[in-house]
Short mmCIF file of C-alpha atoms in Angstrom, two decimals:
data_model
loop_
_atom_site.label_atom_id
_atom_site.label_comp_id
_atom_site.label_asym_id
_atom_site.label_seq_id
_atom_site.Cartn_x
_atom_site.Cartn_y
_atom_site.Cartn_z
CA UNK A 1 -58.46 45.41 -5.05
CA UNK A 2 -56.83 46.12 -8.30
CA UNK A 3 -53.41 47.26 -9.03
CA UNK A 4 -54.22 50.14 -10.28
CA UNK A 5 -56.02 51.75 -7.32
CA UNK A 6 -52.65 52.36 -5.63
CA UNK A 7 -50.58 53.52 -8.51
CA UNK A 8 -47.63 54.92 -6.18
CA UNK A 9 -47.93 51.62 -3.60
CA UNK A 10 -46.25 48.82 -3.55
CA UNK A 11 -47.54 45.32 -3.80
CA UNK A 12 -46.31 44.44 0.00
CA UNK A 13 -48.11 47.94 1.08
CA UNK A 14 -51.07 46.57 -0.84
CA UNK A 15 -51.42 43.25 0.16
CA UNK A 16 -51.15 44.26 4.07
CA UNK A 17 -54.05 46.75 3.47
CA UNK A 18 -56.10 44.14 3.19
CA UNK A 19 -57.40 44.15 6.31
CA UNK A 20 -58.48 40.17 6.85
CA UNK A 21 -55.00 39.37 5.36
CA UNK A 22 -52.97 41.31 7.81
CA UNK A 23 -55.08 39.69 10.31
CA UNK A 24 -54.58 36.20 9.69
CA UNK A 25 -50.65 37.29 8.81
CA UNK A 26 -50.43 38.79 12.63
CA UNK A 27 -52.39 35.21 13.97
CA UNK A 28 -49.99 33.37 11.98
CA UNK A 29 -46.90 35.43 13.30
CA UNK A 30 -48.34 34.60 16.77
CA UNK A 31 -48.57 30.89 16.17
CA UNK A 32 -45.62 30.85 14.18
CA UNK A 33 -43.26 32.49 16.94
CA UNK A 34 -45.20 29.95 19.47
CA UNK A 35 -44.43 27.01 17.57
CA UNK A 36 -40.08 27.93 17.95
CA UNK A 37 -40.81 29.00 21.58
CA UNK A 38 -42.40 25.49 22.36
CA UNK A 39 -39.64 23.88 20.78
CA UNK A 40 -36.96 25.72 22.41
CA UNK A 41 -38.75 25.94 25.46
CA UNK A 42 -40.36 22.76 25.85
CA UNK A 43 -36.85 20.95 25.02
CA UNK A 44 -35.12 22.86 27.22
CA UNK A 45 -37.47 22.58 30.02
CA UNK A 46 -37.35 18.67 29.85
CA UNK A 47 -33.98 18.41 29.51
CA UNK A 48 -33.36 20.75 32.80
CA UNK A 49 -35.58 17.95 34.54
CA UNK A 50 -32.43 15.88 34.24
CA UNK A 51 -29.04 16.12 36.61
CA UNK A 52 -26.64 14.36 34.63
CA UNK A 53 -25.51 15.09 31.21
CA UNK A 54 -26.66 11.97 29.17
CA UNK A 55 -30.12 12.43 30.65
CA UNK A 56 -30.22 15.83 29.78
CA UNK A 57 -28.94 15.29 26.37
CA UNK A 58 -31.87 12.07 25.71
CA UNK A 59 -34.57 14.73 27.08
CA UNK A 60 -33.60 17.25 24.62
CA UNK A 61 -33.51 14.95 21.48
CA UNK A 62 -36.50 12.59 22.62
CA UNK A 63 -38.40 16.11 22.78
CA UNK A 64 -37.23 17.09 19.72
CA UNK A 65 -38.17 13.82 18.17
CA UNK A 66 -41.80 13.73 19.38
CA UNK A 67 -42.18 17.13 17.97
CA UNK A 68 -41.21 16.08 14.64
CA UNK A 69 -43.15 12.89 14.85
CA UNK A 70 -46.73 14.33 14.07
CA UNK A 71 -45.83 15.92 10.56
CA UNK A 72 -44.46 12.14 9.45
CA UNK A 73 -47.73 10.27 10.54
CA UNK A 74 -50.30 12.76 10.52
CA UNK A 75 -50.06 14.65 7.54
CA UNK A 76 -52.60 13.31 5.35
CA UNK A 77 -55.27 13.19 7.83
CA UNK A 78 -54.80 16.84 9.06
CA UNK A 79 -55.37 17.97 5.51
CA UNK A 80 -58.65 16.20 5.49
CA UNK A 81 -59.57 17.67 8.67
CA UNK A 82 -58.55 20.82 7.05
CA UNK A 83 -61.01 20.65 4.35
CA UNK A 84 -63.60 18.83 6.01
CA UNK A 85 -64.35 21.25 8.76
CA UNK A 86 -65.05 25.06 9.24
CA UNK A 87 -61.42 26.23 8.70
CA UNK A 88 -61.93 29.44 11.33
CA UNK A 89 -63.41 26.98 13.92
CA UNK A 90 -60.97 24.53 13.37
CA UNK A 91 -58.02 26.81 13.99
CA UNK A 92 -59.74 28.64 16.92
CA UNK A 93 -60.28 25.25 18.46
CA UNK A 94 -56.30 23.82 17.73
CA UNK A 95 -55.25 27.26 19.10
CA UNK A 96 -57.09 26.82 22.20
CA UNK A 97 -56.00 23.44 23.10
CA UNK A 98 -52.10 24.12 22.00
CA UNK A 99 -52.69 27.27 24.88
CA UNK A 100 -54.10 24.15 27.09
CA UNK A 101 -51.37 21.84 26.51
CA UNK A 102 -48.29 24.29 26.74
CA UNK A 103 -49.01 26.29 30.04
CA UNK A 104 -50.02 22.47 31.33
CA UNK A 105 -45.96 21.39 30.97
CA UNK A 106 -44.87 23.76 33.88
CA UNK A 107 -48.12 23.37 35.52
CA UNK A 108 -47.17 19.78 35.99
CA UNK A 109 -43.78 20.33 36.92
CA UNK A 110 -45.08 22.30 39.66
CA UNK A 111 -47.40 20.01 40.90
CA UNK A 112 -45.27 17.11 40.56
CA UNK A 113 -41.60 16.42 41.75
CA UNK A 114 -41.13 13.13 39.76
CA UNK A 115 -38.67 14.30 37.05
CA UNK A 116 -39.85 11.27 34.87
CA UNK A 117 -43.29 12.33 35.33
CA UNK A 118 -42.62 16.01 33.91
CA UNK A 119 -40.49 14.84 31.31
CA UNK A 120 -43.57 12.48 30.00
CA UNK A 121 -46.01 14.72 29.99
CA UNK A 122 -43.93 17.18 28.32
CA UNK A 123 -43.43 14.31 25.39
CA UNK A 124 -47.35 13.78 25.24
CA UNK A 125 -47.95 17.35 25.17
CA UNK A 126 -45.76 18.14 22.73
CA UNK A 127 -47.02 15.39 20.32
CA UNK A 128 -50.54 16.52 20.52
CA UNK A 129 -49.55 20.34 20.17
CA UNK A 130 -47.59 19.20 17.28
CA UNK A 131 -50.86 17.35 15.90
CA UNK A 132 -52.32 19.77 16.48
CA UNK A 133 -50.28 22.26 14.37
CA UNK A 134 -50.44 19.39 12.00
CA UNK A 135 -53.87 20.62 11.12
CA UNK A 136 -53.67 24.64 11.87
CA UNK A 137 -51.09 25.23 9.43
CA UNK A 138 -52.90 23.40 5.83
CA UNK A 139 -56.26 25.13 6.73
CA UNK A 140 -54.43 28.78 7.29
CA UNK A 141 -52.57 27.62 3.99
CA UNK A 142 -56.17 26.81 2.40
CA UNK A 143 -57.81 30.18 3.46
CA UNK A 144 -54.75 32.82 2.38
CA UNK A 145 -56.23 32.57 -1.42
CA UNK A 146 -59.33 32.92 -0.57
CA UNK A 147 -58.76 36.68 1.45
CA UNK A 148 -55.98 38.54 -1.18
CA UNK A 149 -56.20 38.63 -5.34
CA UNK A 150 -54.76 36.06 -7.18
CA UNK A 151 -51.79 37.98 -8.61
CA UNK A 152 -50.87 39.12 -5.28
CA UNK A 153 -50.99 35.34 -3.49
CA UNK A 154 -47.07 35.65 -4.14
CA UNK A 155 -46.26 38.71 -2.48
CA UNK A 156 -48.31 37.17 0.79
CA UNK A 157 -46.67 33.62 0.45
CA UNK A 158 -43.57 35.65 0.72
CA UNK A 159 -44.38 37.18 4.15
CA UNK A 160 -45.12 33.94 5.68
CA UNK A 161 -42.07 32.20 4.68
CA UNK A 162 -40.21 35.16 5.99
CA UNK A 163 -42.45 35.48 9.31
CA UNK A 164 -41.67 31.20 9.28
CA UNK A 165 -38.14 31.42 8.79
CA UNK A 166 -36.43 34.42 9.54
CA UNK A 167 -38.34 36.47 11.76
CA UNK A 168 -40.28 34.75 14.25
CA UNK A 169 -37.62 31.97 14.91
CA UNK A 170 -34.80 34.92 15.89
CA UNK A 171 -37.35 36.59 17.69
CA UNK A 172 -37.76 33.58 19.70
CA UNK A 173 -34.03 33.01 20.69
CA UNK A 174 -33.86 36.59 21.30
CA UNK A 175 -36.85 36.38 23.47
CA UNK A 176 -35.14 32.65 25.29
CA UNK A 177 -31.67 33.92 25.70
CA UNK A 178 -33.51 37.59 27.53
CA UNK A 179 -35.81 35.89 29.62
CA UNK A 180 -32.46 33.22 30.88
CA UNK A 181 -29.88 35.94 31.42
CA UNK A 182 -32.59 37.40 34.51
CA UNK A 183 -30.88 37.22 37.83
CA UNK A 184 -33.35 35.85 39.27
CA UNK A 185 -34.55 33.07 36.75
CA UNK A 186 -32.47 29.55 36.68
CA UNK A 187 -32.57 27.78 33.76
CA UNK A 188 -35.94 26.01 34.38
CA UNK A 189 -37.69 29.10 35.63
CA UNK A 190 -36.66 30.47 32.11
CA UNK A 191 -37.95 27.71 29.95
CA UNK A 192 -41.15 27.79 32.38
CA UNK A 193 -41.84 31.50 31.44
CA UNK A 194 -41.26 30.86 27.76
CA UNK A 195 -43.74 27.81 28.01
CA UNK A 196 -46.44 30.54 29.59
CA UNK A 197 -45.73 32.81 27.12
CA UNK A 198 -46.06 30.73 24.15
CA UNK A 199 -49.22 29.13 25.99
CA UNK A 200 -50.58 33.04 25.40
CA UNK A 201 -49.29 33.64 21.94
CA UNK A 202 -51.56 30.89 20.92
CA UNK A 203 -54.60 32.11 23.12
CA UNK A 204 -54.60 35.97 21.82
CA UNK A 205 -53.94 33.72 17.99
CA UNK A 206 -57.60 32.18 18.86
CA UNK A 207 -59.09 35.23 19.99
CA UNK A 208 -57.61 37.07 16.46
CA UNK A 209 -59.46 34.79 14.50
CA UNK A 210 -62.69 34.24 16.13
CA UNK A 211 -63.46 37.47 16.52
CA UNK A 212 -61.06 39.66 13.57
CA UNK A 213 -60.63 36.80 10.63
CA UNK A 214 -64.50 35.74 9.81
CA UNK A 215 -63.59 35.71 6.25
CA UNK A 216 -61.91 32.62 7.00
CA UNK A 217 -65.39 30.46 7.25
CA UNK A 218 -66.35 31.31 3.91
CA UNK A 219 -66.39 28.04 1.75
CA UNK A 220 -68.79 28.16 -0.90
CA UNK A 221 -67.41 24.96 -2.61
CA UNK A 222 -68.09 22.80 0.21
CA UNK A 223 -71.52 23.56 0.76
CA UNK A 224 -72.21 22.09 -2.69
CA UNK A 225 -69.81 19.07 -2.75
CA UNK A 226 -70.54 15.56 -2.64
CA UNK A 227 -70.62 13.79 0.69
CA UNK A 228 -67.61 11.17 0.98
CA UNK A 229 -65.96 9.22 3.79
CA UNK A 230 -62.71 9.97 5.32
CA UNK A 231 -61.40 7.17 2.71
CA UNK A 232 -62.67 8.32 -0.28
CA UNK A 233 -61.82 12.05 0.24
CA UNK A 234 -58.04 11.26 1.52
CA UNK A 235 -58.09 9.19 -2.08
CA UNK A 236 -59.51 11.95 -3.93
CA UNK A 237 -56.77 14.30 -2.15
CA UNK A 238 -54.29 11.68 -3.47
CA UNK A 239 -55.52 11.32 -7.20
CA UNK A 240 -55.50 14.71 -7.13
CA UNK A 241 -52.08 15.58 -5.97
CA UNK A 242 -51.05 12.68 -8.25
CA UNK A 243 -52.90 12.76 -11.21
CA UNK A 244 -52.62 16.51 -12.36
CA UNK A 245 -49.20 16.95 -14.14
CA UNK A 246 -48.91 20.53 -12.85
CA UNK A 247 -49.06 19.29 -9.12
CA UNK A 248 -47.05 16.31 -10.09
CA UNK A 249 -43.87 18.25 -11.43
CA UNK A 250 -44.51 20.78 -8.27
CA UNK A 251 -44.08 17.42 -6.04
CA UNK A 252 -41.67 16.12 -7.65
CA UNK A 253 -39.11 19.27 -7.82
CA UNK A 254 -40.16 19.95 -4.11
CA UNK A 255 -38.53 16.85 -2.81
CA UNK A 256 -35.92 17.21 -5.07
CA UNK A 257 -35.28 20.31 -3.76
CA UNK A 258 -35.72 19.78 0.04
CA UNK A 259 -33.84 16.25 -0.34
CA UNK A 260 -30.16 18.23 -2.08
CA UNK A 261 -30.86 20.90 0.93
CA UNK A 262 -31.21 18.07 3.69
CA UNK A 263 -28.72 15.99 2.05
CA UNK A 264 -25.82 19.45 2.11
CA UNK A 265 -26.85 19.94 5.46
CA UNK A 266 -26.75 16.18 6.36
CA UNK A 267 -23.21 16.11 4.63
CA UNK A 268 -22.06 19.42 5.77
CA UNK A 269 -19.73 18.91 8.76
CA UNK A 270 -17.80 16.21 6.80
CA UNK A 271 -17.50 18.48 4.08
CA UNK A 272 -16.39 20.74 6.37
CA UNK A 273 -13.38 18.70 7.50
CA UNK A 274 -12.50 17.98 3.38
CA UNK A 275 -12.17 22.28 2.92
CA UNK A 276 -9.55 22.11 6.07
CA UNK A 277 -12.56 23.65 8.35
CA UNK A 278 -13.86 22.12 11.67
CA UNK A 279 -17.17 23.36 13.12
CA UNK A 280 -17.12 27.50 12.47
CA UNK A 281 -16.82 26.27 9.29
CA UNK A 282 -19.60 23.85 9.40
CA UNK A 283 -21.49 26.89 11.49
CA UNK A 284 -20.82 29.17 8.33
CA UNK A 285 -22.04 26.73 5.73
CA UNK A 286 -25.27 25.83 8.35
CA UNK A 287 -25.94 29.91 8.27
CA UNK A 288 -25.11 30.35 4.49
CA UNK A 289 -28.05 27.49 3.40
CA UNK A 290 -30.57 29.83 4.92
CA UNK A 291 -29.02 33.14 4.25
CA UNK A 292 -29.79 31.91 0.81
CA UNK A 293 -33.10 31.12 1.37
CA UNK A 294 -34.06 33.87 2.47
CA UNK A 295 -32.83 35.48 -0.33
CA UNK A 296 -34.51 33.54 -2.76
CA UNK A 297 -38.17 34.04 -1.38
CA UNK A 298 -37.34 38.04 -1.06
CA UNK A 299 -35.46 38.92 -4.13
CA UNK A 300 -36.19 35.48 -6.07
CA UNK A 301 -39.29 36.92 -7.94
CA UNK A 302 -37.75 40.60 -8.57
CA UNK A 303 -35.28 38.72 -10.10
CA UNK A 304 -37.95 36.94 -11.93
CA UNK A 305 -39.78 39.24 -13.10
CA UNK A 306 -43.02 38.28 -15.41
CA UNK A 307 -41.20 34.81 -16.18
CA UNK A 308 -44.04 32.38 -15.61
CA UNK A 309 -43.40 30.56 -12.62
CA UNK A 310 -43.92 26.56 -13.33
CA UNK A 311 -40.19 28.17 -15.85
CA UNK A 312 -39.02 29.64 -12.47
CA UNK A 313 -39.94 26.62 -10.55
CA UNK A 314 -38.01 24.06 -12.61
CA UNK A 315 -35.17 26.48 -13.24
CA UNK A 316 -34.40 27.15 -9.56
CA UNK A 317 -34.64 23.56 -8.93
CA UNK A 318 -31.38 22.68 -11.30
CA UNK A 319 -29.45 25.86 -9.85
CA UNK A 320 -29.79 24.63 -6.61
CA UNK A 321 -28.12 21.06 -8.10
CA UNK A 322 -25.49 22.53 -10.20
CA UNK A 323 -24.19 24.72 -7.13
CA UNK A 324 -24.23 21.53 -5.41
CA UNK A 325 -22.14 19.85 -8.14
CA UNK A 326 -20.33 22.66 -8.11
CA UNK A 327 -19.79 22.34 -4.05
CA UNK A 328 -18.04 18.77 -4.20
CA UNK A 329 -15.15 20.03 -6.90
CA UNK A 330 -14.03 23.36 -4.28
CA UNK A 331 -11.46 23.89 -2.56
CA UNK A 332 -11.97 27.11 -0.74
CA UNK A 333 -14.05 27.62 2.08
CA UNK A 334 -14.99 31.20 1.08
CA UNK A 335 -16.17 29.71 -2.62
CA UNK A 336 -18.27 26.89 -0.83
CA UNK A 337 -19.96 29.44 1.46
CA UNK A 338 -21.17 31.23 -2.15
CA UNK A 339 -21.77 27.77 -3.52
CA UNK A 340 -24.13 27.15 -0.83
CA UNK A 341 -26.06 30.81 -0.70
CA UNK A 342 -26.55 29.31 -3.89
CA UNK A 343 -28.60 26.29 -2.98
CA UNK A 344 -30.17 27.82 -0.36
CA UNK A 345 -31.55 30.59 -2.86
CA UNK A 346 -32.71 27.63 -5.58
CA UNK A 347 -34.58 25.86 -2.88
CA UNK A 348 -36.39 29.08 -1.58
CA UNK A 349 -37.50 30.18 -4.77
CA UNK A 350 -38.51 27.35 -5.81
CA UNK A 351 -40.60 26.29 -2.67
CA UNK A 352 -42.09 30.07 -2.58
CA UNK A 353 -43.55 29.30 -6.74
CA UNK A 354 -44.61 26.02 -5.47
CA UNK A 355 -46.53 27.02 -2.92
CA UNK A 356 -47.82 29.75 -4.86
CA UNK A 357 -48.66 27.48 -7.90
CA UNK A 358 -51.01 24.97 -5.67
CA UNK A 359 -52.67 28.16 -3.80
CA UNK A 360 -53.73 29.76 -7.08
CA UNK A 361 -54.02 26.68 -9.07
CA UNK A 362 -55.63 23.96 -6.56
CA UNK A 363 -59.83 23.78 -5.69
CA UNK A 364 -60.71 25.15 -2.58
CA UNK A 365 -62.19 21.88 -1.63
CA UNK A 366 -58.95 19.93 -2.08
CA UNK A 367 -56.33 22.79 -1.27
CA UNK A 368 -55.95 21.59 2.49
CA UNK A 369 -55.40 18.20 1.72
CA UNK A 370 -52.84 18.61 -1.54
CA UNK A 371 -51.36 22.06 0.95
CA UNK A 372 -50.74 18.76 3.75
CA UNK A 373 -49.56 16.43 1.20
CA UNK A 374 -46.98 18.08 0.01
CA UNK A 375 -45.79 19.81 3.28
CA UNK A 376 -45.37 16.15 5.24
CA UNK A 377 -43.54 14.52 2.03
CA UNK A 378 -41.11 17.49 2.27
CA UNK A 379 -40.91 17.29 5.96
CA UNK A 380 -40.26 13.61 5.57
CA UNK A 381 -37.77 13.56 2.53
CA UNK A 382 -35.59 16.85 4.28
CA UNK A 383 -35.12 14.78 7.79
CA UNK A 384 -34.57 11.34 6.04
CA UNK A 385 -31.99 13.07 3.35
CA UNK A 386 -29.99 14.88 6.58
CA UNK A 387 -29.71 11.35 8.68
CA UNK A 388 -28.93 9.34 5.51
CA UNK A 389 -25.97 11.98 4.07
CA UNK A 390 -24.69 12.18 7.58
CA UNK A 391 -24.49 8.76 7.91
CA UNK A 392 -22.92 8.12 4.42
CA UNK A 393 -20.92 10.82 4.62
CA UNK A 394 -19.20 9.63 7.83
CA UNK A 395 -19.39 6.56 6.58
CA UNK A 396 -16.38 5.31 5.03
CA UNK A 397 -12.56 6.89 4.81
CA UNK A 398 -11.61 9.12 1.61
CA UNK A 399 -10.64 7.57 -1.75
CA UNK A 400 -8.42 8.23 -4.41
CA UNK A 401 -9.03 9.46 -7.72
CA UNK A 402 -5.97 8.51 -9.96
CA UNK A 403 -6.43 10.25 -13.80
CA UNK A 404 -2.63 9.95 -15.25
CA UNK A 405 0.28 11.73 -12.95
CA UNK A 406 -2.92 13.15 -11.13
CA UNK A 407 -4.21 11.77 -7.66
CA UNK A 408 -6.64 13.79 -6.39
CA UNK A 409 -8.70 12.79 -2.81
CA UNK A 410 -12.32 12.78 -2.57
CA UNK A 411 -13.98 12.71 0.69
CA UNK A 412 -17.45 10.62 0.85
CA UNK A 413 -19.01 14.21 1.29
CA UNK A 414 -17.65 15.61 -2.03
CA UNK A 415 -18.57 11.77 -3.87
CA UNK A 416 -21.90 12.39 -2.44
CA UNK A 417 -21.94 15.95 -3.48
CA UNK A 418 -21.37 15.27 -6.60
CA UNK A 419 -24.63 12.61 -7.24
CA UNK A 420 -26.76 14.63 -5.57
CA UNK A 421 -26.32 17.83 -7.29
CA UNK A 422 -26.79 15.78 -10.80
CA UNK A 423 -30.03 14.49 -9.95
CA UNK A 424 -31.27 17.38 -8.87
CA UNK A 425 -30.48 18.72 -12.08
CA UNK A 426 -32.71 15.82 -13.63
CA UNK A 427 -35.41 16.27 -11.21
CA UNK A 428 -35.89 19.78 -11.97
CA UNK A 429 -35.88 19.02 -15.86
CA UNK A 430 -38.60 16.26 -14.90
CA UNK A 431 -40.61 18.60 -13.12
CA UNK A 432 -40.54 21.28 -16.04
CA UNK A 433 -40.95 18.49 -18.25
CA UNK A 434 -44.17 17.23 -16.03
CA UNK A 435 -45.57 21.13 -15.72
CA UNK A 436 -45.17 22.17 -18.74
CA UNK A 437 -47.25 18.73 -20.19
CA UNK A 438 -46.70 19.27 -24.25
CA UNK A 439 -45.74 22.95 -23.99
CA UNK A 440 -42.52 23.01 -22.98
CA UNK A 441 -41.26 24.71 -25.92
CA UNK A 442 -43.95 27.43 -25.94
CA UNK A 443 -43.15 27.99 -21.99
CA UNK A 444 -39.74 28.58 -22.62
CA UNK A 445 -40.72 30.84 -25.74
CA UNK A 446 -42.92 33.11 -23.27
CA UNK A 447 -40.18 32.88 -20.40
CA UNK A 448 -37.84 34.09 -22.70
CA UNK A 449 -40.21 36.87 -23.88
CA UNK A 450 -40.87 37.80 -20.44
CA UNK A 451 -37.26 38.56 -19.85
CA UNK A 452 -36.32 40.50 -22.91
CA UNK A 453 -39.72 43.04 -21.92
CA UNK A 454 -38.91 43.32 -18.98
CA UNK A 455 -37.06 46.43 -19.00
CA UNK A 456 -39.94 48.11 -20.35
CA UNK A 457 -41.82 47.25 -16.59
CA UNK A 458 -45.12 46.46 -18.05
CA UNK A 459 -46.93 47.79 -15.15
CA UNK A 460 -50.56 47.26 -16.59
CA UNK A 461 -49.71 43.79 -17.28
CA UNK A 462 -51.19 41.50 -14.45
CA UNK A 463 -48.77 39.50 -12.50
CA UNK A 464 -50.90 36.39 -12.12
CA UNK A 465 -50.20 35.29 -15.75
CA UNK A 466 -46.52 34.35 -14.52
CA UNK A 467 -47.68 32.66 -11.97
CA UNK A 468 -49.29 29.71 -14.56
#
């Protein structure tokens, strides 16, 4: 569908015309708001199992654990799955068993009264549910190019980071705290409804695609590719990811990026404490990291404009490290709360061009493998950057800073800051440097041309140039 068929639409009207699209965006809604429901109401459920507070508290975070578990030790092997297998069956069939698995936690519970018991099988299921998302999510990833044009695969990457991350997971709390203020629910009769509900959302998501999404199955490139063992196609996911400097500048600004975010929220309650603040403000900087994300997938590319995006990519990489630079020298709460809308905007744009970048520049073949790559290394480096900031954050007492008839104190947080935000600056000049191979300077040449035309709206110009 070309642009200019619709002259007086929008892209986002035009994109959600296309009828498979909208399809797969309402199963992925569905799973999406399924996935925050069984980890609200799966943690919640187990931890209500438990009478006295520590038990209830090592429920909730073993829960929470085992959900996270899957995307650290799966991730690779999912993708393969994802590419090795019918993508529509395969998420018909993860669907189906995630429906299993979630209405079987309260099932047990009322079949069972050994609180142990419950609690168990609420850690297994969750695991498997989580594996199991472990390989829905890279082959929906895989299949969005292959339904929309290519200079629209932006506009629809930016409706499922917003259906990810701002919608579904409010709708979801929303949903939890209705369903637990009934009179006549307690507090595991709540989490037991939400479990039954999610167990549906992911039903009526299997009966979407089987039946409205066919467009899904078609593969052309894998009827024609050579046969290889699990081995030699995670390798040849690998080589890929590894060996193309385009993906290898996308992976390396990613983790950049998600490692300053984990490492500001990891950092942030300490941080807190050094701006005179205690845990509203901590709340406030927690709120203002995703405020700014959300920014930066909607209004990132307006912004933008035709600016190709491996400029964009590298370029909202370093913002997001100089505004955390910029975090460990304030003083004012109201200035770090900016400072950190800041990073939370760098991050978002830059992981909506990534993702963008490897669905319009990666094989069909390979996509679900690089698409599961990349998603578990972020996973990983985000978690492992929160617990190691929070630990080194709280880990020592603050120092001293003496320059002259100056002594200024510097709280672990701010020293910590302070490195971080630097090398993300280098990492984001690395991964321009890597993207943009030999061409930097002609990259920056057309970014820059891109911006000073851009007043003139070059409507018949096609988008999907800036996306290379």
């Amino acid at each position: 569908m070309a642009t200019g068929q619709h002259p007086n639409s929008s892209a986002l009207a035009e994109v959600i015309r296309l009828r498979p699209f909208r399809r797969l965006w309402l199963v992925f809604g569905l799973s999406s708001l399924g996935d925050w429901l069984g980890l609200l109401g799966t943690s919640l459920f187990a931890s209500a199992q438990m009478s006295s507070p520590a038990g209830q508290g090592a429920a909730f975070g073993a829960i929470i654990a085992v959900q996270l578990l899957p995307s650290l030790v799966l991730g690779p092997v999912a993708g393969l799955l994802a590419d090795r297998f019918d993508r529509r069956r395969t998420m018909v069939v993860v669907d189906v068993a995630r429906f299993l698995l979630f209405a079987s936690i309260p099932t047990v519970a009322l079949l069972s009264d050994s609180d142990a018991l419950v609690v168990g099988w609420a850690g297994i299921a969750s695991f498997a549910a989580q594996a199991g998302a472990m390989v829905w999510n890279p082959a929906k990833e895989a299949a969005v190019p292959n339904l929309i044009p290519r200079h629209r695969l932006e506009i629809a990457n930016q409706l499922t980071i917003i259906t990810t991350y701002g919608i579904t997971p409010v709708l979801a709390a929303l949903f939890f705290a209705a369903v637990a203020r009934l009179p006549s629910l307690g507090s595991t009769d709540a989490a037991a409804f939400a479990l039954f509900f999610n167990a549906l959302t992911f039903l009526a998501s299997a009966v979407v695609v089987y039946f409205g999404v066919p467009e899904i199955s078609g593969r052309p490139s894998a009827a024609t590719a050579p046969a290889e063992t699990s081995r030699e196609a995670l390798r040849t996911g690998w080589l890929y990811l590894t060996g193309t400097p385009l993906l290898r500048g996308l992976t390396i600004g990613l983790l950049g990026a998600f490692a300053g975010a984990g490492i500001v929220v990891g950092g942030a309650r300490f941080y807190s404490r050094s701006l005179g603040g205690g845990d509203a403000t901590f709340a406030l900087l927690f709120a203002g990291l995703f405020i700014g994300f959300g920014l930066g997938v909607l209004a990132g590319p307006r912004l933008a404009g035709q600016v190709p995006r491996r400029v964009v990519f590298g370029l909202s990489v370093q913002l997001a490290g100089l505004a955390v630079v910029l975090l460990s020298v304030t003083a004012r709460p109201a200035v770090a709360f900016a400072e950190v809308v800041v990073v939370g905007f760098g991050a978002g744009l830059a992981f909506l061009c990534g993702i963008t970048l490897i669905g319009g520049e990666v094989d069909d073949a390979v996509r679900g493998r690089v698409f599961a790559f990349v998603q578990t290394a972020a996973r990983a480096m985000l978690l492992l950057a929160v617990a190691a900031a929070g630990a080194l954050a709280g880990a020592g007492s603050p120092h001293r800073a003496v320059l002259g008839p100056w002594s200024v104190s510097l709280a672990d947080s701010r020293l910590l800051y302070a490195v971080a935000g630097l090398s993300g600056i280098v990492v984001g000049l690395v991964a321009l440097r890597q993207m943009a191979g030999e061409d930097l300077v002609s990259l920056g040449r057309a970014g820059w041309r891109a911006l000073a035309r851009r007043p003139k709206g070059h409507r018949n110009q096609s988008p999907d140039r800036s996306a290379r």
